[in-house]
Structures are given as C-alpha cells and as structure tokens.
Amino acid sequence: MTIHQLNLFEGEVEPPRKESALQRALVKMLRTLLREDVLMRHITAGGADARTGAKLKQLGRLAGCADLEFMWKDGRLLRVLFLELKMPGRTPSETQLMFRDRVTPLGPYCVVTTIDEALAALMAFGLLKT
C-alpha cells in the first residue's frame, strides 16, 4: 500500500512517522501473526544519556544491531533473520552496515520501510502462521 498501511485489526490507518512507531505497530501485529516456535527479540541500543550508553556497552551491547531478530529451528538447524526498520528514504548508518556485514554469514539481513515489506520478508521465510 502506498498511502496507508492496512492494520488487520483496525482497518486502514495512517502510516507511522517514526521508526519506533513503525516497530511498535509491527511488533503488536506479530504478537498474533508470528509462529509460536519463532523467538522475536529487540536489543536495546542505548539509553537517554551517554552514561547509560557506556554501561550498556560494558554489558556487551553491540552498536548497529538490527531492530528485530528472529530465531527458529529448521530441523536440527538454528536459523536467524535480522530485520532493520527504516522510514522511506532513509538508509542504514555506517555502524548498521558494519553490523550487517558481520551477521550476514549467520543469516539474512533485511531492511524494510513498511509493515507490508516486513510481513513479506517474514512470510518469505515461513515465519508467520498459516
């Protein structure tokens, strides 16, 4: 959809104007649509101030992490998908590109700009309920 996103529960709604709003809307939908054997997680990127950010880095936070990670078993294999959400016209930062380069040997890294694109990526990997 080009102008409005279709929310399966509320009908047509305005598209989110911030990446965080896009992520919240997507996660809300995925709580119902995602297969139960798929683990979805968000890695907190930072805090409100430099001190909190420094503490998180000491605890192992990795800069540039994808917004959402999905893990599931495929037979005996553990699979992972990294999903980066961006507003239309925006591109990943240099730090995010470095993260992408580090993780693509582990699993696919997808950049999406709409809920429809995110759902299409998840559907392509069979992660949504049928």
XYZ file of C-alpha atoms in Angstrom:
130
model
C 0.000 0.000 0.000
C 1.353 3.399 -0.781
C -0.526 5.946 1.309
C -1.908 3.987 4.252
C -0.972 0.745 5.958
C -3.682 -1.851 6.430
C -3.959 -2.867 10.062
C -5.558 -6.298 10.229
C -7.377 -5.380 13.438
C -8.364 -1.761 12.909
C -8.677 -1.300 9.137
C -6.797 1.404 7.267
C -4.587 3.667 9.384
C -2.043 6.399 8.775
C 1.493 5.101 8.259
C 3.873 5.575 11.196
C 6.020 8.720 11.008
C 8.923 7.429 13.143
C 10.878 4.185 13.057
C 9.975 3.484 16.689
C 6.258 3.819 15.852
C 6.718 1.522 12.863
C 8.420 -1.032 15.097
C 5.743 -0.820 17.804
C 2.978 -1.329 15.228
C 4.819 -4.265 13.659
C 5.550 -5.951 16.995
C 1.904 -5.554 18.028
C 0.815 -7.366 14.868
C 3.499 -10.041 15.178
C 2.346 -10.995 18.670
C -0.641 -12.536 16.857
C 0.791 -13.419 13.430
C 4.195 -14.926 14.274
C 4.506 -18.681 14.567
C 4.710 -19.725 18.214
C 8.048 -21.507 17.745
C 9.737 -18.326 16.498
C 11.596 -16.176 19.018
C 11.416 -12.459 18.275
C 13.592 -10.028 20.200
C 14.738 -6.425 20.228
C 18.170 -5.471 21.511
C 18.078 -2.141 23.340
C 20.515 0.104 21.518
C 21.192 2.776 24.077
C 19.946 4.973 26.813
C 18.816 8.505 27.334
C 22.341 9.659 28.170
C 25.989 8.821 27.490
C 26.442 7.236 30.925
C 23.669 4.698 30.308
C 25.036 4.010 26.828
C 28.510 3.393 28.271
C 27.089 0.961 30.841
C 25.218 -0.938 28.158
C 28.399 -1.166 26.078
C 30.240 -2.608 29.104
C 27.458 -5.173 29.420
C 28.028 -6.313 25.847
C 25.763 -4.098 23.776
C 26.827 -4.171 20.129
C 26.381 -0.961 18.158
C 24.322 -1.121 14.993
C 22.209 -4.155 15.941
C 19.174 -4.798 13.784
C 15.882 -3.591 15.239
C 14.415 -7.079 15.449
C 15.940 -10.538 15.424
C 14.032 -13.742 14.759
C 15.286 -17.215 15.686
C 13.720 -20.581 14.930
C 14.602 -24.221 14.437
C 14.641 -25.645 10.923
C 15.033 -29.360 11.517
C 18.217 -29.572 13.549
C 19.461 -26.155 12.427
C 19.004 -22.892 14.334
C 18.120 -20.132 11.870
C 18.180 -16.381 12.376
C 16.790 -13.393 10.490
C 17.818 -9.791 11.167
C 15.232 -7.102 10.379
C 16.173 -3.415 10.203
C 13.308 -0.915 10.021
C 13.803 2.402 8.254
C 11.497 5.186 7.260
C 11.124 5.594 3.477
C 14.096 7.435 2.019
C 16.397 6.634 4.950
C 19.280 4.203 4.750
C 21.214 2.231 7.371
C 24.036 4.066 9.142
C 27.684 3.093 8.726
C 27.536 1.278 12.085
C 24.438 -0.629 10.975
C 26.149 -1.577 7.714
C 29.127 -2.889 9.686
C 26.738 -4.960 11.815
C 25.049 -6.246 8.652
C 28.391 -7.329 7.246
C 29.211 -9.204 10.468
C 25.908 -11.071 10.705
C 25.058 -11.977 7.109
C 27.190 -15.148 7.348
C 24.819 -16.172 10.186
C 21.542 -15.369 8.440
C 19.703 -12.917 6.194
C 19.600 -9.190 6.979
C 16.553 -7.362 5.584
C 15.906 -3.623 5.516
C 12.215 -2.739 5.340
C 10.356 0.569 5.229
C 6.755 -0.528 5.756
C 4.787 -3.097 7.696
C 3.862 -4.730 4.386
C 7.550 -5.160 3.497
C 8.295 -6.589 6.941
C 5.426 -9.068 6.706
C 6.520 -10.072 3.196
C 10.066 -10.764 4.456
C 8.780 -12.819 7.375
C 6.378 -14.673 5.104
C 9.211 -15.454 2.665
C 10.972 -17.327 5.478
C 7.762 -19.038 6.598
C 7.701 -17.325 9.998
C 4.032 -16.320 10.003
C 1.151 -18.554 10.997
C -0.653 -20.137 8.082
